[in-house]
PDB file of C-alpha atoms and ligand atoms in Angstrom:
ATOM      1  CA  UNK I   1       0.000   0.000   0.000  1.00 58.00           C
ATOM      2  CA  UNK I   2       1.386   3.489  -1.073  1.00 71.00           C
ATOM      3  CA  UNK I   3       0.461   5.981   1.341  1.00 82.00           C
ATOM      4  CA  UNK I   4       1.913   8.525  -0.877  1.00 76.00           C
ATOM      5  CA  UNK I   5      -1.288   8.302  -2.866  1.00 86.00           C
ATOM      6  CA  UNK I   6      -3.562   9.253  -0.444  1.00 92.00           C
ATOM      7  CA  UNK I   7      -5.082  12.921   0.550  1.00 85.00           C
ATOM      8  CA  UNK I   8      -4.081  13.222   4.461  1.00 95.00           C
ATOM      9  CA  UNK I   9      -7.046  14.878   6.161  1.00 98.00           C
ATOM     10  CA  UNK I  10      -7.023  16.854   9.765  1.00 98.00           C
ATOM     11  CA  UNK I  11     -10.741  17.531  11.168  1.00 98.00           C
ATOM     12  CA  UNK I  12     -11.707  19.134  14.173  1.00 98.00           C
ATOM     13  CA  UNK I  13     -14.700  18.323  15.660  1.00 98.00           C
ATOM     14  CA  UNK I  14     -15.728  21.003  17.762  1.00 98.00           C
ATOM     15  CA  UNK I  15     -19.044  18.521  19.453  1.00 98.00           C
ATOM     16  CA  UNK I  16     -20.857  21.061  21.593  1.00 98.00           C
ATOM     17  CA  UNK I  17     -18.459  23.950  22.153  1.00 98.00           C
ATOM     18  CA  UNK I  18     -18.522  27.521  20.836  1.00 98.00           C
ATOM     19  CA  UNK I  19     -21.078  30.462  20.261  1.00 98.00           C
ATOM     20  CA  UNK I  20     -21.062  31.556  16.462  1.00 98.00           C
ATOM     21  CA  UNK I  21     -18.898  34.492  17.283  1.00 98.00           C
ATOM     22  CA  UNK I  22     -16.512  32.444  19.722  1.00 99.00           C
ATOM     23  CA  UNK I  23     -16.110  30.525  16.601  1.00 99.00           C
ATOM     24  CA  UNK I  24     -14.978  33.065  14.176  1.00 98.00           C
ATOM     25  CA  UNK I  25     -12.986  33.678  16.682  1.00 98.00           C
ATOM     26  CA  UNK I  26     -11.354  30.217  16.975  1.00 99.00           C
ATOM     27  CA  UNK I  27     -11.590  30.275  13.319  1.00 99.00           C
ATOM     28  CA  UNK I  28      -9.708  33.332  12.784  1.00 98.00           C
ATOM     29  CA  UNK I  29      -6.572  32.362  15.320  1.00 98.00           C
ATOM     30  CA  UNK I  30      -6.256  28.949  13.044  1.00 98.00           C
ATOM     31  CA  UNK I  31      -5.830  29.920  10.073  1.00 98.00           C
ATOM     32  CA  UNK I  32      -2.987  32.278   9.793  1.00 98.00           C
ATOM     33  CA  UNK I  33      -1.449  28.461  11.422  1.00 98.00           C
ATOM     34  CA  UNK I  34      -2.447  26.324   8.899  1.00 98.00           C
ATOM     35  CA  UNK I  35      -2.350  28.143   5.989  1.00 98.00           C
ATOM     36  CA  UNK I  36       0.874  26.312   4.114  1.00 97.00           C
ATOM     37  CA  UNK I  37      -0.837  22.833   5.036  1.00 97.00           C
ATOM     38  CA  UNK I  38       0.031  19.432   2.946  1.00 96.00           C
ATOM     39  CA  UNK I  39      -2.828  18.420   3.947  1.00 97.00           C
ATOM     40  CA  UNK I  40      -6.959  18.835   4.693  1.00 98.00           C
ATOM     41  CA  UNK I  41      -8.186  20.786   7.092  1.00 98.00           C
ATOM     42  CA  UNK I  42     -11.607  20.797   7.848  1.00 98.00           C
ATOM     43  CA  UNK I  43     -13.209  22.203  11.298  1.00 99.00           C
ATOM     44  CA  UNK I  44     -16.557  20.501  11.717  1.00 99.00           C
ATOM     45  CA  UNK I  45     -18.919  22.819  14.024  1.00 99.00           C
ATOM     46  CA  UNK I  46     -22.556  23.155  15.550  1.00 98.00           C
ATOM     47  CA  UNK I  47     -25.156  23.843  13.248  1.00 98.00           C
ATOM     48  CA  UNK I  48     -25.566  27.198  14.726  1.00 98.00           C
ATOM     49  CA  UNK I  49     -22.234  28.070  14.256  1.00 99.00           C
ATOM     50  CA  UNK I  50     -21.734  26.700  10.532  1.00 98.00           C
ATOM     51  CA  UNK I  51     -22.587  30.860   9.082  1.00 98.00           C
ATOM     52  CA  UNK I  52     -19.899  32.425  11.289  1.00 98.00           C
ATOM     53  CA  UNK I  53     -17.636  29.213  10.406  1.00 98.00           C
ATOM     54  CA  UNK I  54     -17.712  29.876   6.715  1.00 98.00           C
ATOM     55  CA  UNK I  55     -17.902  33.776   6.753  1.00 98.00           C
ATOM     56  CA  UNK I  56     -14.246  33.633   8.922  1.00 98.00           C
ATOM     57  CA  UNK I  57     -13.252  30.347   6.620  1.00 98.00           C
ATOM     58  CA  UNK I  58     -13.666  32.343   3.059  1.00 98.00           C
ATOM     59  CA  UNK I  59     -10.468  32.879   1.224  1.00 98.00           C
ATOM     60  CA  UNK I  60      -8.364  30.548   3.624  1.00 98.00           C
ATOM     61  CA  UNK I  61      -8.030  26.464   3.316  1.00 98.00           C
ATOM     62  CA  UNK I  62     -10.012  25.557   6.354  1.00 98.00           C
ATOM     63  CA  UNK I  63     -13.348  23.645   4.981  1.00 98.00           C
ATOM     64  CA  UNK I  64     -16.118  23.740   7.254  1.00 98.00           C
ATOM     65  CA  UNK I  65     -18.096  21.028   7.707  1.00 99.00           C
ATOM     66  CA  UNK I  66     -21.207  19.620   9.989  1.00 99.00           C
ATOM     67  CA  UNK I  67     -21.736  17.079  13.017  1.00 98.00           C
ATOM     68  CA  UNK I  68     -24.360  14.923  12.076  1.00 98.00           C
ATOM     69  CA  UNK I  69     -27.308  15.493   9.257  1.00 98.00           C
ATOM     70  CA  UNK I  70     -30.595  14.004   9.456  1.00 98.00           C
ATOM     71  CA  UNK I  71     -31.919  10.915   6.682  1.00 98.00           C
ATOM     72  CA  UNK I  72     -34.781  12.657   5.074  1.00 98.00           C
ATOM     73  CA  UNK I  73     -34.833  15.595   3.390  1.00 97.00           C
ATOM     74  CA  UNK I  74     -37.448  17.298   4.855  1.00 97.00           C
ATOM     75  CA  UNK I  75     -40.467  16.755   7.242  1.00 98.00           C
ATOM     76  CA  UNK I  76     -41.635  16.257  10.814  1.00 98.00           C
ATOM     77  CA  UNK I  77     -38.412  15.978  12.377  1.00 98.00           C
ATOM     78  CA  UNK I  78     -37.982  18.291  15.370  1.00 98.00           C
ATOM     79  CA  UNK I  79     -34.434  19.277  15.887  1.00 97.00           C
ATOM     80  CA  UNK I  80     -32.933  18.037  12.871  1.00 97.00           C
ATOM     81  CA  UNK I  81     -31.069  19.428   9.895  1.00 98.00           C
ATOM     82  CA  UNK I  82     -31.326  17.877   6.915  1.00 98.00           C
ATOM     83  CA  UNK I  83     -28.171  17.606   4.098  1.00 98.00           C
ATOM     84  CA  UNK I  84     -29.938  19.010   2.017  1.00 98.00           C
ATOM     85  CA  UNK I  85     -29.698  22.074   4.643  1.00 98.00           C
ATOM     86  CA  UNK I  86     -26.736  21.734   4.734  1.00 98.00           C
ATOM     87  CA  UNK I  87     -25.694  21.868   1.158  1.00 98.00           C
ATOM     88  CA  UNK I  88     -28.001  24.482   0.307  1.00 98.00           C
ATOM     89  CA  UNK I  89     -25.981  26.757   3.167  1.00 98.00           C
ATOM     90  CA  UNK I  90     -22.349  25.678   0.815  1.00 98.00           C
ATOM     91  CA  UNK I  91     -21.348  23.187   3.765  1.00 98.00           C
ATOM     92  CA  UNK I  92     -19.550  20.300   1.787  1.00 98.00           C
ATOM     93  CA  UNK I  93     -18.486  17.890   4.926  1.00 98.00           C
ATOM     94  CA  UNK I  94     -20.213  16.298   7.374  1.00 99.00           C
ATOM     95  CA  UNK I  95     -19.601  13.376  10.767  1.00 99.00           C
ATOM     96  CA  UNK I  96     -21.836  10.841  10.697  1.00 98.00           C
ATOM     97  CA  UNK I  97     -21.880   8.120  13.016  1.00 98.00           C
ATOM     98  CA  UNK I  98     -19.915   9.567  15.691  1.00 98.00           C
ATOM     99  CA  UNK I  99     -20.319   7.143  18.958  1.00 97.00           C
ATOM    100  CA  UNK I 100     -21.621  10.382  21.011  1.00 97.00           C
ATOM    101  CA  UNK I 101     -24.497  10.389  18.616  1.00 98.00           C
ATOM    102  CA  UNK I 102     -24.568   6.110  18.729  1.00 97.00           C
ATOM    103  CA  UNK I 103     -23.997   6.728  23.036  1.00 96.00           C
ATOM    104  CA  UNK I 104     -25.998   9.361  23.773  1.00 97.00           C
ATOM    105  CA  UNK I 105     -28.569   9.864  20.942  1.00 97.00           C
ATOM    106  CA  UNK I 106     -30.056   5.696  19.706  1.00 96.00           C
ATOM    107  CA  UNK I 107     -28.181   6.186  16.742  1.00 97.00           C
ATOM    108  CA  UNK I 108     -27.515   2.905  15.330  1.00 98.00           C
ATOM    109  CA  UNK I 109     -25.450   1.096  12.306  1.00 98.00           C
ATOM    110  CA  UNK I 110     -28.910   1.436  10.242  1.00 98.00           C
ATOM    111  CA  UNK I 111     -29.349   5.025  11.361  1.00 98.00           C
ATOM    112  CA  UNK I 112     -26.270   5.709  10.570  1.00 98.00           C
ATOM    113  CA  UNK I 113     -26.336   3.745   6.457  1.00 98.00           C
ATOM    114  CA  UNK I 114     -29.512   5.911   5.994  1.00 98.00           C
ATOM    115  CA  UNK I 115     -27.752   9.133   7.241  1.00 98.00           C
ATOM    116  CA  UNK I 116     -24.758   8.425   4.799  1.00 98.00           C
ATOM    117  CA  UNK I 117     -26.771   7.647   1.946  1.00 98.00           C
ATOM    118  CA  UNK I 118     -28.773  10.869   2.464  1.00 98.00           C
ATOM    119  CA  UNK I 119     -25.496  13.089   2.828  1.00 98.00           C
ATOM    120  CA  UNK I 120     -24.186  11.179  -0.425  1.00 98.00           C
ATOM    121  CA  UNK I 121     -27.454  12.349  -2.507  1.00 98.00           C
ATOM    122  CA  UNK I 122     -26.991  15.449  -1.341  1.00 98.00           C
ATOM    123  CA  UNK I 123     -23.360  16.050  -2.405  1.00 98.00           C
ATOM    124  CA  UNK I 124     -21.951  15.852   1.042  1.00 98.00           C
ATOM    125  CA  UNK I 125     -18.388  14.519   1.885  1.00 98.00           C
ATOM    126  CA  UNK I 126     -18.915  12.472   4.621  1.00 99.00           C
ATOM    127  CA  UNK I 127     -16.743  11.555   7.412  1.00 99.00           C
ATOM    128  CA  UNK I 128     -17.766   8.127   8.891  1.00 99.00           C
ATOM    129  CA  UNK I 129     -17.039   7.223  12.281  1.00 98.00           C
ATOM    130  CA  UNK I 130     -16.546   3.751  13.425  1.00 98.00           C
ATOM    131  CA  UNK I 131     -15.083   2.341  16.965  1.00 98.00           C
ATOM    132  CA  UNK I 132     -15.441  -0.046  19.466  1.00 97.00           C
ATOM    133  CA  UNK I 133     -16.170   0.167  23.104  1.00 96.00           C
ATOM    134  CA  UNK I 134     -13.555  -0.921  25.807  1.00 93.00           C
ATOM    135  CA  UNK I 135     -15.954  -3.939  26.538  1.00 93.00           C
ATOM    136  CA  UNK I 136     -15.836  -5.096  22.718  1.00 96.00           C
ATOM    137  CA  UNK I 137     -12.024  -4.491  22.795  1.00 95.00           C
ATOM    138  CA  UNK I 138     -11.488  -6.793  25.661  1.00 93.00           C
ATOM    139  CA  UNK I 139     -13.927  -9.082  24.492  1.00 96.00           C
ATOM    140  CA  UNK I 140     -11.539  -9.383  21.278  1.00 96.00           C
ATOM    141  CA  UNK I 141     -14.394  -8.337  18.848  1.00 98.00           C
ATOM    142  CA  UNK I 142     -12.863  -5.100  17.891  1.00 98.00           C
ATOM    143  CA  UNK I 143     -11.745  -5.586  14.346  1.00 98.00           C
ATOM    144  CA  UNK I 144     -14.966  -7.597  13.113  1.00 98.00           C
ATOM    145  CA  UNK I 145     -17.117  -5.128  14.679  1.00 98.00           C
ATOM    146  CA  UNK I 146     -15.343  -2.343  13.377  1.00 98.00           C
ATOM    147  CA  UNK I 147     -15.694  -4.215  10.133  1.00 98.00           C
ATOM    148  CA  UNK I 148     -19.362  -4.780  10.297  1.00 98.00           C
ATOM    149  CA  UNK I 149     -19.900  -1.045  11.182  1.00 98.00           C
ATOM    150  CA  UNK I 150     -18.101  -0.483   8.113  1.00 98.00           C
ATOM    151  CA  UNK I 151     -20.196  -3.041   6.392  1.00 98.00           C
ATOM    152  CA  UNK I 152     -23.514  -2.193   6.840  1.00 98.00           C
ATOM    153  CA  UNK I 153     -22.755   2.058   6.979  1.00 98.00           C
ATOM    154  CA  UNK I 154     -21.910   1.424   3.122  1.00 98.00           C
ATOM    155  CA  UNK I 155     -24.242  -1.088   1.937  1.00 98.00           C
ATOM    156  CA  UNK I 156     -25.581   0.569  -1.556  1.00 98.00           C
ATOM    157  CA  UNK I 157     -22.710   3.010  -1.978  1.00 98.00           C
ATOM    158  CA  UNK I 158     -21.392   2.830  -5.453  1.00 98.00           C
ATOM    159  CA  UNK I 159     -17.349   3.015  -6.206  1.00 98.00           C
ATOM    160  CA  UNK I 160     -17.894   6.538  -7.552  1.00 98.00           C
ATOM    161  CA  UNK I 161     -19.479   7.644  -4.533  1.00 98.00           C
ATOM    162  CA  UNK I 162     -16.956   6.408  -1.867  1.00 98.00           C
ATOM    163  CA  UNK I 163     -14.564   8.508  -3.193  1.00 98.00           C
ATOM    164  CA  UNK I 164     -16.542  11.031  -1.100  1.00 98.00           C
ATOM    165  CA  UNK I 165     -16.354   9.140   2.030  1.00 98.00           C
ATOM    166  CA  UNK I 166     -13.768   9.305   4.825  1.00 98.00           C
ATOM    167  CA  UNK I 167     -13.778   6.605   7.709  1.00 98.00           C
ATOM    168  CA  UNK I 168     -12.474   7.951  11.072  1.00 98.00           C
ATOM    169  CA  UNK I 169     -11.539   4.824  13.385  1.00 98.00           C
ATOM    170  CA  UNK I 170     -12.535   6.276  16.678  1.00 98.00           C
ATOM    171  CA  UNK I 171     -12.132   3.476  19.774  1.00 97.00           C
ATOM    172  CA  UNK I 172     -14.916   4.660  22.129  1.00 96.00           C
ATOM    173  CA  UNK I 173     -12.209   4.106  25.202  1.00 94.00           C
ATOM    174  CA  UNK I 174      -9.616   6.999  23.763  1.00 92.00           C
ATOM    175  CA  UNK I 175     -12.669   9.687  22.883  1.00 90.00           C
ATOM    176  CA  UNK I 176     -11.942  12.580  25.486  1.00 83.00           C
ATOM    177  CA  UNK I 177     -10.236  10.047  28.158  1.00 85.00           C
ATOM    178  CA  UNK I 178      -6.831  10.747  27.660  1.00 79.00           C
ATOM    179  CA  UNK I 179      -6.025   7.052  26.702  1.00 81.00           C
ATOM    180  CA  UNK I 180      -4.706   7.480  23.216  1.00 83.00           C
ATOM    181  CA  UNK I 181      -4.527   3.764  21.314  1.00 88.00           C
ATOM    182  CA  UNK I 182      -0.673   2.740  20.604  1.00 95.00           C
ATOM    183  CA  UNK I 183       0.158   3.604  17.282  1.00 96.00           C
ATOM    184  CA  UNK I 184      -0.240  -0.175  16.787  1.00 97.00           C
ATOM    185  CA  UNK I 185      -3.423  -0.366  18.039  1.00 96.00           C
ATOM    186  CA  UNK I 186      -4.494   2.207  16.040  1.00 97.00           C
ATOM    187  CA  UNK I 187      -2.817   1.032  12.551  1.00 98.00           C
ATOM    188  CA  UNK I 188      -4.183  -2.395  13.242  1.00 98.00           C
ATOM    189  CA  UNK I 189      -8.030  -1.574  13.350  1.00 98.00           C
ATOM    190  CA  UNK I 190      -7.196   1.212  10.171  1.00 98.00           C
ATOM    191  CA  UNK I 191      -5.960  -1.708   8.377  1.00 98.00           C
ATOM    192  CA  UNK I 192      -9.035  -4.239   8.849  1.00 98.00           C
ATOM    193  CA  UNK I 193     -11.095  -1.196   7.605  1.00 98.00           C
ATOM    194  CA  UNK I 194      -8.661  -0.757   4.550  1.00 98.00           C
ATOM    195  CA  UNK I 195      -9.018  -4.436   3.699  1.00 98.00           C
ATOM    196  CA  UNK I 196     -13.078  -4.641   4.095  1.00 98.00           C
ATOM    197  CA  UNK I 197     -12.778  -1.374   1.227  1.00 98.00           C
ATOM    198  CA  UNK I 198     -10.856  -3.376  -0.802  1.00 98.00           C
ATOM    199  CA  UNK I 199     -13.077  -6.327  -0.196  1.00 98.00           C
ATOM    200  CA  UNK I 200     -16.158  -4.689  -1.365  1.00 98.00           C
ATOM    201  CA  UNK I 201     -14.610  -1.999  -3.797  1.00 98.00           C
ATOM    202  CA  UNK I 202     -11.369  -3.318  -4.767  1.00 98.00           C
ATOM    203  CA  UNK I 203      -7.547  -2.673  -4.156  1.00 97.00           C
ATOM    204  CA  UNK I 204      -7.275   0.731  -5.968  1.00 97.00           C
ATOM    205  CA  UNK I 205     -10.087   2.183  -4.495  1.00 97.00           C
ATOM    206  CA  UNK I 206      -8.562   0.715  -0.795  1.00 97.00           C
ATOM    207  CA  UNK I 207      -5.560   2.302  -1.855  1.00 97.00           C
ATOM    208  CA  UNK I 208      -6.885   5.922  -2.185  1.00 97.00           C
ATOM    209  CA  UNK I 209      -9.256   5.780   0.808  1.00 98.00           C
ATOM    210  CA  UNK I 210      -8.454   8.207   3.548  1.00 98.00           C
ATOM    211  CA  UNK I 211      -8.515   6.646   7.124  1.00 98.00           C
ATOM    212  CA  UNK I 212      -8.213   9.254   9.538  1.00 98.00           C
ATOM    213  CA  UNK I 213      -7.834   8.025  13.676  1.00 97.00           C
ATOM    214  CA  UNK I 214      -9.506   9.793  16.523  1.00 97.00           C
ATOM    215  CA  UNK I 215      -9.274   9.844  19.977  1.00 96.00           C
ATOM    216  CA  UNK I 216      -7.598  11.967  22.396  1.00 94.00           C
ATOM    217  CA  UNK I 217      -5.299  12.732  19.390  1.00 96.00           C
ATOM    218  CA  UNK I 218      -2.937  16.165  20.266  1.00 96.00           C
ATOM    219  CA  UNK I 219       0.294  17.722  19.520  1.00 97.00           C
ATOM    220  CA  UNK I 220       2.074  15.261  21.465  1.00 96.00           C
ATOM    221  CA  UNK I 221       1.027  12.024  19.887  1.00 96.00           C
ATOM    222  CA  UNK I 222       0.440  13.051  16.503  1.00 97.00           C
ATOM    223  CA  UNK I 223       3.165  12.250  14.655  1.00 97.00           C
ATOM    224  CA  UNK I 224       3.437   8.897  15.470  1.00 97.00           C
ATOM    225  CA  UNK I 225       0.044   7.959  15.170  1.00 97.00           C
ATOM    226  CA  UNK I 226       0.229   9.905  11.683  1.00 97.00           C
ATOM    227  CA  UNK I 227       3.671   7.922  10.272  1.00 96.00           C
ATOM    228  CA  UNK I 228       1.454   5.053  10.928  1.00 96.00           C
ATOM    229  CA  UNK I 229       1.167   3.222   6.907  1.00 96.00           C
ATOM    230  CA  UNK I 230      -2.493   2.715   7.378  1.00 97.00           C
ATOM    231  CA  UNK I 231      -3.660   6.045   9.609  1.00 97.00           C
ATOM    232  CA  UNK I 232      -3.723   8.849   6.962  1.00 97.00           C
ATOM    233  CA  UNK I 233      -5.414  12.161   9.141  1.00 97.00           C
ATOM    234  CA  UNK I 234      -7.230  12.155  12.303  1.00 98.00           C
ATOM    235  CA  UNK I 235     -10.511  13.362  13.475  1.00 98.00           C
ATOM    236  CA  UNK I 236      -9.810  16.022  16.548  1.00 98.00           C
ATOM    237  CA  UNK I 237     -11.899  16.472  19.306  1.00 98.00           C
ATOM    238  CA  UNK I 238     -10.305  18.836  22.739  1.00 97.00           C
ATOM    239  CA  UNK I 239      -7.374  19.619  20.953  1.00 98.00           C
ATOM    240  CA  UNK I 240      -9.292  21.137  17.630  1.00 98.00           C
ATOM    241  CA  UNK I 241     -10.331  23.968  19.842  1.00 98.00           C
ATOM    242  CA  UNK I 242      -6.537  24.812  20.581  1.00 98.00           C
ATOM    243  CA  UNK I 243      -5.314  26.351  17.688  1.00 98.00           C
ATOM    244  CA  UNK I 244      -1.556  26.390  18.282  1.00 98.00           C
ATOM    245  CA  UNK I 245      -2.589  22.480  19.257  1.00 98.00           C
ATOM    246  CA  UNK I 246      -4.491  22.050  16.302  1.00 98.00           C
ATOM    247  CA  UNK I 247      -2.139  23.398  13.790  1.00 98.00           C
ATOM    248  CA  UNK I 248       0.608  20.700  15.210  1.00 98.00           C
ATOM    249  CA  UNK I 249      -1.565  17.824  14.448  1.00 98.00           C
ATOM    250  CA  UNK I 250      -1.868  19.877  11.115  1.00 98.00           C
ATOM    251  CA  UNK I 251       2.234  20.024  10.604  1.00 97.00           C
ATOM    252  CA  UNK I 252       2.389  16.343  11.511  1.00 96.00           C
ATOM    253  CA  UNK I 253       0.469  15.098   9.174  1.00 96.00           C
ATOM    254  CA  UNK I 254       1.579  17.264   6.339  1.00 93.00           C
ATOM    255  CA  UNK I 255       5.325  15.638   7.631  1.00 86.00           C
ATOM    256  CA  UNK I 256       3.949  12.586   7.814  1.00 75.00           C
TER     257      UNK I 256
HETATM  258  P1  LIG H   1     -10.916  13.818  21.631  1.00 66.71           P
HETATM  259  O1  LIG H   1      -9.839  14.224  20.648  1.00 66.71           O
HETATM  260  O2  LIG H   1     -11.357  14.937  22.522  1.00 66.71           O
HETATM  261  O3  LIG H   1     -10.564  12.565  22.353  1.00 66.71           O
HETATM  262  O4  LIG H   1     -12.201  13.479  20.752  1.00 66.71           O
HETATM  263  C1  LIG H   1     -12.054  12.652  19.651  1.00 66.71           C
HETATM  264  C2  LIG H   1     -13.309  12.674  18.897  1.00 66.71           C
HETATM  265  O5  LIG H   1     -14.330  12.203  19.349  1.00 66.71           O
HETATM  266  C3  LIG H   1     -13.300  13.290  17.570  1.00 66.71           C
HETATM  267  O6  LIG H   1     -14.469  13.039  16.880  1.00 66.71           O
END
């Protein structure tokens, strides 16, 4: 596998965090950092903040993109944004699947294929998260879990449109706790998800798929978990809010 091929992408994901004008603020002290990037970087914000996102993104190389977008397109669905919306507002990325949403919110594996399939017809990049728990990991489930997540998240999705489709490998265990997976670890589970792509879609298309890691990711741990031959960006949760933080993990991965 020839890393060299692939597009290295850095995301923040800001989860709940930041008033619109907080985040032009945030916005504004990361760009002037990341502006001679090698690589992707997209800051993925609350809806509410998405406006004052793009307005302090124009003219620099930071993509904004979304947290989650609903299945339908429209209807009676209190509380959701469709990606329709979404497109319609010029946002081009969005998380699906996060385990927050899966934790916190029912989401499920079929939840989740319906939400990708929707943010596919609308034009939407999406970024697909996929992780197990610490009980599945102990249990030795991990990578055919991970695999089925992958599975059944892009049942129906045609060659063409993968190439619009990101998987973040997020172990549940690392989000927010600290606990970073080894490099190993992390290469390992990126690796089972590389193969199940080339399993359903072939080796070139497994080849040019982008498999970013998340999970207490930061400036200190970056570059290893980036030179990894399998881990090609990561998905950034406390750190994307630091921007001298944020634009490390940024510099790794354009060395890396
Ligand atoms: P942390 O980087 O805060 O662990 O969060 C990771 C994450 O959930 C990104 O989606």
């Amino acid at each position: 596998m020839n890393k060299a091929v692939r597009k290295a992408v850095i995301a923040g994901n800001w989860k709940m965090n930041k008033t619109p004008a907080e985040a032009k603020e945030l916005i504004n002290a990361i760009a002037p950092l990341v502006k001679d990037a090698g690589c992707d970087v997209v800051a993925c914000t609350p809806f509410v903040d998405l406006s004052a996102a793009q307005e302090a993104a124009e003219g620099t190389n930071i993509q904004i993109g979304a947290e989650n977008c609903h299945w339908a397109v429209s209807g009676a669905f209190t509380g959701e944004v469709s990606a329709q919306m979404l497109a319609a507002m010029g946002v081009g990325i969005v998380i699906i699947g996060h385990s927050e949403r899966r934790q916190y919110f029912g989401e499920t594996d079929v939840t989740v294929h319906d939400r990708v399939r929707a943010a596919l017809d609308a034009g939407l990049t999406v970024i697909l998260c996929v992780g197990e728990t610490l009980e599945q990991r102990e249990q030795g489930i991990t990578n055919e879990l991970v695999a089925l997540q992958t599975k059944i998240a892009l049942g129906g999705v045609s060659g063409e449109e993968l190439k619009r489709i990101i998987i973040a490998y997020e172990p549940v265990w690392a989000i927010g706790t600290g606990k970073t997976a080894t490099a190993q670890q992390a290469n390992e589970v990126c690796h089972v998800i590389r193969e199940v792509i080339a399993q359903l879609y072939g080796p070139e298309a497994a080849e040019a798929f982008t498999i970013q890691y998340g999970g207490s990711m930061n400036a200190g741990n970056a570059a290893e978990l980036l030179a990894q031959p399998d881990v090609d960006g990561g998905l950034i949760g406390g750190a994307s809010l630091k921007p001298a933080d944020f634009a490390a993990i940024v510099k790794a991965a354009t060395e890396g």
